[in-house]
Amino acid sequence: AAEAEAQGAVFAYRSEVVAMTRTGFGWRVTARDAAGETGDVDCAAVVNAAGLAGDDIAQGAGFDLDAKGYRLHYCKGDYFSLAPGAPLRVSGLVYPVPAGPGLGVHATVDLGGRVRFGPDAEYVDSIRYDVDAAKAEGFAEVVRRYLPALQSEWLSPDYAGVRPKLAAPGEAFRDFVVAEESEAGFPGFVNCLGIESPGLTASPAIASRVVEMLASL
């Protein structure tokens, strides 16, 4: 954020986009702050990089989500951590071959040496971040494929995340959408949708691509 501000960016924290309108110069974005006050931002272009709310933003701009294939589906991933006293040592990352809607339950080690296993993949109807402790045995069964000594009682619920998937349950994998929408009748509007893993790693490349798109307008 500090680097962005140093380059002239202005942030409107704790604000919700409530309307977007096409204008002669580009777009007018109306946002409501935490106090309930609304204000407008006039801009030549809009980049929709709103994560789990990306389809809501696109729909608010006038996109037909189903016709464009832009409707997002929430896919939750839970993590369990390994008890510090467990008689099992993991010194590096372990990634199984991916299967299904996720990358598979893998082993990660943080900078403090703490070991976590996850994420699994479960489509959900709403955004939530609880981790069901009853999943421990299922996690242990999966992880034992590459760490046979693991016992479920060594696992405890850790944290969860939610992926903004473009593919609905049972559908084939769909890649990120990074598109300038002039051809769809929305000039100066860039959609970045379905940015799940490895979206964080790819974010500098995505940003460069978006800049190229806007520079060509």
PDB file of C-alpha atoms in Angstrom:
ATOM      1  CA  ALA A   1       0.000   0.000   0.000  1.00  0.00           C
ATOM      2  CA  ALA A   2       2.838   2.385   0.837  1.00  0.00           C
ATOM      3  CA  GLU A   3       4.513   1.730  -2.507  1.00  0.00           C
ATOM      4  CA  ALA A   4       1.226   2.319  -4.330  1.00  0.00           C
ATOM      5  CA  GLU A   5       0.633   5.586  -2.484  1.00  0.00           C
ATOM      6  CA  ALA A   6       4.171   6.679  -3.335  1.00  0.00           C
ATOM      7  CA  GLN A   7       3.207   6.237  -7.000  1.00  0.00           C
ATOM      8  CA  GLY A   8       0.090   8.378  -6.610  1.00  0.00           C
ATOM      9  CA  ALA A   9      -2.550   5.794  -5.654  1.00  0.00           C
ATOM     10  CA  VAL A  10      -5.375   6.873  -3.343  1.00  0.00           C
ATOM     11  CA  PHE A  11      -7.171   4.324  -1.151  1.00  0.00           C
ATOM     12  CA  ALA A  12     -10.756   4.395   0.092  1.00  0.00           C
ATOM     13  CA  TYR A  13     -10.684   1.877   2.919  1.00  0.00           C
ATOM     14  CA  ARG A  14     -13.812   0.254   4.399  1.00  0.00           C
ATOM     15  CA  SER A  15     -15.868   1.347   1.416  1.00  0.00           C
ATOM     16  CA  GLU A  16     -18.357  -0.697  -0.584  1.00  0.00           C
ATOM     17  CA  VAL A  17     -19.011  -0.176  -4.281  1.00  0.00           C
ATOM     18  CA  VAL A  18     -22.764   0.306  -4.648  1.00  0.00           C
ATOM     19  CA  ALA A  19     -23.105   1.485  -8.267  1.00  0.00           C
ATOM     20  CA  MET A  20     -21.184   1.904 -11.515  1.00  0.00           C
ATOM     21  CA  THR A  21     -22.319   4.063 -14.396  1.00  0.00           C
ATOM     22  CA  ARG A  22     -20.947   4.577 -17.898  1.00  0.00           C
ATOM     23  CA  THR A  23     -20.125   8.207 -18.636  1.00  0.00           C
ATOM     24  CA  GLY A  24     -18.733  10.173 -21.555  1.00  0.00           C
ATOM     25  CA  PHE A  25     -15.238  10.050 -20.043  1.00  0.00           C
ATOM     26  CA  GLY A  26     -15.324   6.448 -18.784  1.00  0.00           C
ATOM     27  CA  TRP A  27     -16.942   5.342 -15.543  1.00  0.00           C
ATOM     28  CA  ARG A  28     -18.450   6.785 -12.398  1.00  0.00           C
ATOM     29  CA  VAL A  29     -18.056   4.509  -9.383  1.00  0.00           C
ATOM     30  CA  THR A  30     -20.248   5.169  -6.357  1.00  0.00           C
ATOM     31  CA  ALA A  31     -19.047   3.860  -3.008  1.00  0.00           C
ATOM     32  CA  ARG A  32     -20.458   3.881   0.516  1.00  0.00           C
ATOM     33  CA  ASP A  33     -18.118   4.232   3.495  1.00  0.00           C
ATOM     34  CA  ALA A  34     -18.397   2.755   6.995  1.00  0.00           C
ATOM     35  CA  ALA A  35     -20.419   5.761   8.168  1.00  0.00           C
ATOM     36  CA  GLY A  36     -23.005   5.218   5.427  1.00  0.00           C
ATOM     37  CA  GLU A  37     -21.924   8.235   3.386  1.00  0.00           C
ATOM     38  CA  THR A  38     -21.673   7.818  -0.384  1.00  0.00           C
ATOM     39  CA  GLY A  39     -19.293   9.440  -2.814  1.00  0.00           C
ATOM     40  CA  ASP A  40     -18.343   9.180  -6.484  1.00  0.00           C
ATOM     41  CA  VAL A  41     -15.053   8.441  -8.201  1.00  0.00           C
ATOM     42  CA  ASP A  42     -14.840   9.448 -11.863  1.00  0.00           C
ATOM     43  CA  CYS A  43     -12.304   7.421 -13.834  1.00  0.00           C
ATOM     44  CA  ALA A  44     -11.295   6.561 -17.355  1.00  0.00           C
ATOM     45  CA  ALA A  45     -11.037   2.843 -16.564  1.00  0.00           C
ATOM     46  CA  VAL A  46     -12.093   0.296 -13.942  1.00  0.00           C
ATOM     47  CA  VAL A  47     -10.116  -2.808 -12.985  1.00  0.00           C
ATOM     48  CA  ASN A  48     -12.330  -5.340 -11.246  1.00  0.00           C
ATOM     49  CA  ALA A  49      -9.953  -7.286  -9.004  1.00  0.00           C
ATOM     50  CA  ALA A  50     -12.412  -7.837  -6.166  1.00  0.00           C
ATOM     51  CA  GLY A  51     -11.696 -11.491  -5.405  1.00  0.00           C
ATOM     52  CA  LEU A  52     -14.714 -13.285  -3.988  1.00  0.00           C
ATOM     53  CA  ALA A  53     -16.913 -10.276  -4.816  1.00  0.00           C
ATOM     54  CA  GLY A  54     -15.663  -9.986  -8.396  1.00  0.00           C
ATOM     55  CA  ASP A  55     -18.847 -11.314  -9.966  1.00  0.00           C
ATOM     56  CA  ASP A  56     -20.965  -8.940  -7.873  1.00  0.00           C
ATOM     57  CA  ILE A  57     -18.892  -6.013  -9.169  1.00  0.00           C
ATOM     58  CA  ALA A  58     -19.180  -7.247 -12.762  1.00  0.00           C
ATOM     59  CA  GLN A  59     -22.931  -7.687 -12.428  1.00  0.00           C
ATOM     60  CA  GLY A  60     -23.236  -4.204 -10.945  1.00  0.00           C
ATOM     61  CA  ALA A  61     -21.505  -2.833 -14.034  1.00  0.00           C
ATOM     62  CA  GLY A  62     -24.087  -4.548 -16.250  1.00  0.00           C
ATOM     63  CA  PHE A  63     -22.507  -7.889 -17.194  1.00  0.00           C
ATOM     64  CA  ASP A  64     -24.745 -10.924 -17.638  1.00  0.00           C
ATOM     65  CA  LEU A  65     -22.773 -13.338 -15.460  1.00  0.00           C
ATOM     66  CA  ASP A  66     -24.244 -16.546 -16.820  1.00  0.00           C
ATOM     67  CA  ALA A  67     -24.035 -15.490 -20.465  1.00  0.00           C
ATOM     68  CA  LYS A  68     -20.356 -14.549 -19.992  1.00  0.00           C
ATOM     69  CA  GLY A  69     -19.541 -17.479 -17.726  1.00  0.00           C
ATOM     70  CA  TYR A  70     -18.430 -15.074 -14.998  1.00  0.00           C
ATOM     71  CA  ARG A  71     -20.442 -16.397 -12.060  1.00  0.00           C
ATOM     72  CA  LEU A  72     -18.134 -17.387  -9.199  1.00  0.00           C
ATOM     73  CA  HIS A  73     -18.496 -20.506  -7.075  1.00  0.00           C
ATOM     74  CA  TYR A  74     -17.131 -20.584  -3.536  1.00  0.00           C
ATOM     75  CA  CYS A  75     -14.770 -23.499  -2.901  1.00  0.00           C
ATOM     76  CA  LYS A  76     -13.573 -23.690   0.697  1.00  0.00           C
ATOM     77  CA  GLY A  77     -10.208 -25.113   1.733  1.00  0.00           C
ATOM     78  CA  ASP A  78      -9.397 -26.095   5.324  1.00  0.00           C
ATOM     79  CA  TYR A  79      -5.998 -26.531   6.974  1.00  0.00           C
ATOM     80  CA  PHE A  80      -4.909 -28.588   9.974  1.00  0.00           C
ATOM     81  CA  SER A  81      -1.697 -28.035  11.917  1.00  0.00           C
ATOM     82  CA  LEU A  82       0.644 -30.681  13.276  1.00  0.00           C
ATOM     83  CA  ALA A  83       1.072 -30.709  17.051  1.00  0.00           C
ATOM     84  CA  PRO A  84       4.544 -29.398  17.983  1.00  0.00           C
ATOM     85  CA  GLY A  85       5.201 -32.488  20.128  1.00  0.00           C
ATOM     86  CA  ALA A  86       4.259 -35.005  17.432  1.00  0.00           C
ATOM     87  CA  PRO A  87       7.068 -37.533  16.755  1.00  0.00           C
ATOM     88  CA  LEU A  88       7.143 -36.594  13.068  1.00  0.00           C
ATOM     89  CA  ARG A  89       9.491 -34.218  11.304  1.00  0.00           C
ATOM     90  CA  VAL A  90       8.751 -32.447   8.030  1.00  0.00           C
ATOM     91  CA  SER A  91      11.588 -30.256   6.761  1.00  0.00           C
ATOM     92  CA  GLY A  92      10.252 -29.263   3.347  1.00  0.00           C
ATOM     93  CA  LEU A  93       7.132 -28.790   1.280  1.00  0.00           C
ATOM     94  CA  VAL A  94       5.328 -31.905   0.074  1.00  0.00           C
ATOM     95  CA  TYR A  95       2.887 -31.598  -2.847  1.00  0.00           C
ATOM     96  CA  PRO A  96       0.930 -34.654  -3.993  1.00  0.00           C
ATOM     97  CA  VAL A  97      -0.267 -34.932  -7.567  1.00  0.00           C
ATOM     98  CA  PRO A  98      -3.354 -32.653  -7.852  1.00  0.00           C
ATOM     99  CA  ALA A  99      -6.778 -34.258  -8.203  1.00  0.00           C
ATOM    100  CA  GLY A 100     -10.269 -32.793  -8.222  1.00  0.00           C
ATOM    101  CA  PRO A 101     -11.029 -29.086  -7.771  1.00  0.00           C
ATOM    102  CA  GLY A 102      -7.970 -28.322  -5.599  1.00  0.00           C
ATOM    103  CA  LEU A 103      -4.207 -28.786  -5.531  1.00  0.00           C
ATOM    104  CA  GLY A 104      -4.458 -31.602  -3.024  1.00  0.00           C
ATOM    105  CA  VAL A 105      -3.725 -31.723   0.699  1.00  0.00           C
ATOM    106  CA  HIS A 106      -0.060 -30.794   0.855  1.00  0.00           C
ATOM    107  CA  ALA A 107       2.414 -30.194   3.657  1.00  0.00           C
ATOM    108  CA  THR A 108       3.805 -26.715   4.259  1.00  0.00           C
ATOM    109  CA  VAL A 109       6.363 -25.476   6.776  1.00  0.00           C
ATOM    110  CA  ASP A 110       6.288 -21.837   7.898  1.00  0.00           C
ATOM    111  CA  LEU A 111       9.307 -19.745   8.893  1.00  0.00           C
ATOM    112  CA  GLY A 112       8.906 -20.825  12.513  1.00  0.00           C
ATOM    113  CA  GLY A 113       8.974 -24.514  11.582  1.00  0.00           C
ATOM    114  CA  ARG A 114       5.260 -25.066  12.124  1.00  0.00           C
ATOM    115  CA  VAL A 115       3.762 -27.737   9.855  1.00  0.00           C
ATOM    116  CA  ARG A 116       0.318 -27.417   8.290  1.00  0.00           C
ATOM    117  CA  PHE A 117      -1.599 -29.766   6.010  1.00  0.00           C
ATOM    118  CA  GLY A 118      -4.154 -28.541   3.468  1.00  0.00           C
ATOM    119  CA  PRO A 119      -6.169 -27.360   1.805  1.00  0.00           C
ATOM    120  CA  ASP A 120      -8.972 -29.724   0.959  1.00  0.00           C
ATOM    121  CA  ALA A 121     -11.679 -28.567  -1.457  1.00  0.00           C
ATOM    122  CA  GLU A 122     -15.367 -28.239  -0.601  1.00  0.00           C
ATOM    123  CA  TYR A 123     -17.902 -26.165  -2.527  1.00  0.00           C
ATOM    124  CA  VAL A 124     -20.010 -24.058  -0.159  1.00  0.00           C
ATOM    125  CA  ASP A 125     -23.025 -21.793  -0.604  1.00  0.00           C
ATOM    126  CA  SER A 126     -21.653 -18.902   1.433  1.00  0.00           C
ATOM    127  CA  ILE A 127     -18.308 -17.531   2.551  1.00  0.00           C
ATOM    128  CA  ARG A 128     -17.258 -19.011   5.896  1.00  0.00           C
ATOM    129  CA  TYR A 129     -13.977 -19.789   7.582  1.00  0.00           C
ATOM    130  CA  ASP A 130     -14.758 -22.374  10.269  1.00  0.00           C
ATOM    131  CA  VAL A 131     -12.723 -25.602  10.314  1.00  0.00           C
ATOM    132  CA  ASP A 132     -14.534 -28.755  11.428  1.00  0.00           C
ATOM    133  CA  ALA A 133     -12.360 -30.700  13.882  1.00  0.00           C
ATOM    134  CA  ALA A 134     -14.134 -33.899  12.790  1.00  0.00           C
ATOM    135  CA  LYS A 135     -12.239 -33.699   9.496  1.00  0.00           C
ATOM    136  CA  ALA A 136      -8.971 -34.620  11.221  1.00  0.00           C
ATOM    137  CA  GLU A 137      -9.212 -38.343  10.479  1.00  0.00           C
ATOM    138  CA  GLY A 138      -9.990 -37.698   6.812  1.00  0.00           C
ATOM    139  CA  PHE A 139      -6.998 -35.364   6.562  1.00  0.00           C
ATOM    140  CA  ALA A 140      -4.759 -37.926   8.260  1.00  0.00           C
ATOM    141  CA  GLU A 141      -5.892 -40.638   5.860  1.00  0.00           C
ATOM    142  CA  VAL A 142      -4.985 -38.487   2.856  1.00  0.00           C
ATOM    143  CA  VAL A 143      -1.655 -37.313   4.295  1.00  0.00           C
ATOM    144  CA  ARG A 144      -0.635 -40.876   5.228  1.00  0.00           C
ATOM    145  CA  ARG A 145      -0.191 -41.504   1.510  1.00  0.00           C
ATOM    146  CA  TYR A 146       3.105 -39.623   1.791  1.00  0.00           C
ATOM    147  CA  LEU A 147       3.631 -39.550   5.602  1.00  0.00           C
ATOM    148  CA  PRO A 148       2.524 -43.032   6.710  1.00  0.00           C
ATOM    149  CA  ALA A 149       3.237 -42.470  10.418  1.00  0.00           C
ATOM    150  CA  LEU A 150       0.801 -39.570  10.841  1.00  0.00           C
ATOM    151  CA  GLN A 151      -1.938 -40.031  13.452  1.00  0.00           C
ATOM    152  CA  SER A 152      -5.171 -38.010  13.435  1.00  0.00           C
ATOM    153  CA  GLU A 153      -4.789 -37.053  17.107  1.00  0.00           C
ATOM    154  CA  TRP A 154      -1.686 -35.069  16.148  1.00  0.00           C
ATOM    155  CA  LEU A 155      -3.812 -32.714  14.040  1.00  0.00           C
ATOM    156  CA  SER A 156      -5.776 -29.657  15.154  1.00  0.00           C
ATOM    157  CA  PRO A 157      -7.956 -27.233  13.141  1.00  0.00           C
ATOM    158  CA  ASP A 158      -5.950 -24.281  11.874  1.00  0.00           C
ATOM    159  CA  TYR A 159      -7.502 -21.913   9.324  1.00  0.00           C
ATOM    160  CA  ALA A 160      -9.524 -21.865   6.117  1.00  0.00           C
ATOM    161  CA  GLY A 161      -9.694 -19.959   2.860  1.00  0.00           C
ATOM    162  CA  VAL A 162     -12.253 -19.679   0.086  1.00  0.00           C
ATOM    163  CA  ARG A 163     -11.416 -19.889  -3.608  1.00  0.00           C
ATOM    164  CA  PRO A 164     -13.384 -17.825  -6.183  1.00  0.00           C
ATOM    165  CA  LYS A 165     -13.769 -20.607  -8.754  1.00  0.00           C
ATOM    166  CA  LEU A 166     -15.214 -20.056 -12.210  1.00  0.00           C
ATOM    167  CA  ALA A 167     -15.865 -23.794 -12.550  1.00  0.00           C
ATOM    168  CA  ALA A 168     -18.999 -25.052 -10.847  1.00  0.00           C
ATOM    169  CA  PRO A 169     -18.980 -28.414  -9.026  1.00  0.00           C
ATOM    170  CA  GLY A 170     -18.367 -31.194 -11.519  1.00  0.00           C
ATOM    171  CA  GLU A 171     -17.152 -28.874 -14.266  1.00  0.00           C
ATOM    172  CA  ALA A 172     -13.705 -29.005 -15.832  1.00  0.00           C
ATOM    173  CA  PHE A 173     -10.970 -26.618 -14.716  1.00  0.00           C
ATOM    174  CA  ARG A 174     -11.293 -23.033 -15.938  1.00  0.00           C
ATOM    175  CA  ASP A 175      -8.368 -20.643 -16.029  1.00  0.00           C
ATOM    176  CA  PHE A 176      -8.311 -17.046 -14.787  1.00  0.00           C
ATOM    177  CA  VAL A 177     -10.222 -14.383 -16.689  1.00  0.00           C
ATOM    178  CA  VAL A 178      -8.094 -11.285 -17.339  1.00  0.00           C
ATOM    179  CA  ALA A 179     -10.015  -9.399 -20.007  1.00  0.00           C
ATOM    180  CA  GLU A 180     -10.542  -5.847 -21.225  1.00  0.00           C
ATOM    181  CA  GLU A 181     -14.223  -5.790 -22.115  1.00  0.00           C
ATOM    182  CA  SER A 182     -14.522  -3.372 -25.061  1.00  0.00           C
ATOM    183  CA  GLU A 183     -15.723  -6.159 -27.356  1.00  0.00           C
ATOM    184  CA  ALA A 184     -18.525  -6.909 -24.874  1.00  0.00           C
ATOM    185  CA  GLY A 185     -19.589  -3.260 -24.892  1.00  0.00           C
ATOM    186  CA  PHE A 186     -17.773  -2.159 -21.731  1.00  0.00           C
ATOM    187  CA  PRO A 187     -14.742  -0.140 -22.900  1.00  0.00           C
ATOM    188  CA  GLY A 188     -12.238   0.642 -20.193  1.00  0.00           C
ATOM    189  CA  PHE A 189     -13.505  -2.133 -17.921  1.00  0.00           C
ATOM    190  CA  VAL A 190     -11.058  -4.936 -17.083  1.00  0.00           C
ATOM    191  CA  ASN A 191     -12.308  -8.064 -15.344  1.00  0.00           C
ATOM    192  CA  CYS A 192      -9.895 -10.150 -13.260  1.00  0.00           C
ATOM    193  CA  LEU A 193     -12.067 -13.072 -12.195  1.00  0.00           C
ATOM    194  CA  GLY A 194     -11.512 -16.540 -10.809  1.00  0.00           C
ATOM    195  CA  ILE A 195      -8.038 -15.626  -9.573  1.00  0.00           C
ATOM    196  CA  GLU A 196      -7.324 -18.573  -7.301  1.00  0.00           C
ATOM    197  CA  SER A 197      -4.005 -20.325  -6.663  1.00  0.00           C
ATOM    198  CA  PRO A 198      -1.425 -19.491  -7.989  1.00  0.00           C
ATOM    199  CA  GLY A 199      -2.960 -16.029  -8.292  1.00  0.00           C
ATOM    200  CA  LEU A 200      -0.798 -14.449  -5.590  1.00  0.00           C
ATOM    201  CA  THR A 201       2.369 -15.699  -7.266  1.00  0.00           C
ATOM    202  CA  ALA A 202       1.050 -14.593 -10.660  1.00  0.00           C
ATOM    203  CA  SER A 203      -0.163 -11.161  -9.478  1.00  0.00           C
ATOM    204  CA  PRO A 204       2.816  -9.149 -10.823  1.00  0.00           C
ATOM    205  CA  ALA A 205       2.357 -10.737 -14.258  1.00  0.00           C
ATOM    206  CA  ILE A 206      -1.401 -10.164 -14.131  1.00  0.00           C
ATOM    207  CA  ALA A 207      -0.805  -6.517 -13.216  1.00  0.00           C
ATOM    208  CA  SER A 208       1.593  -6.083 -16.135  1.00  0.00           C
ATOM    209  CA  ARG A 209      -0.961  -7.612 -18.474  1.00  0.00           C
ATOM    210  CA  VAL A 210      -3.695  -5.271 -17.208  1.00  0.00           C
ATOM    211  CA  VAL A 211      -1.412  -2.267 -17.739  1.00  0.00           C
ATOM    212  CA  GLU A 212      -0.804  -3.409 -21.315  1.00  0.00           C
ATOM    213  CA  MET A 213      -4.531  -3.701 -21.920  1.00  0.00           C
ATOM    214  CA  LEU A 214      -5.258  -0.228 -20.582  1.00  0.00           C
ATOM    215  CA  ALA A 215      -2.349   1.316 -22.478  1.00  0.00           C
ATOM    216  CA  SER A 216      -3.777   0.016 -25.753  1.00  0.00           C
ATOM    217  CA  LEU A 217      -7.135   1.772 -25.337  1.00  0.00           C
TER     218      LEU A 217
END
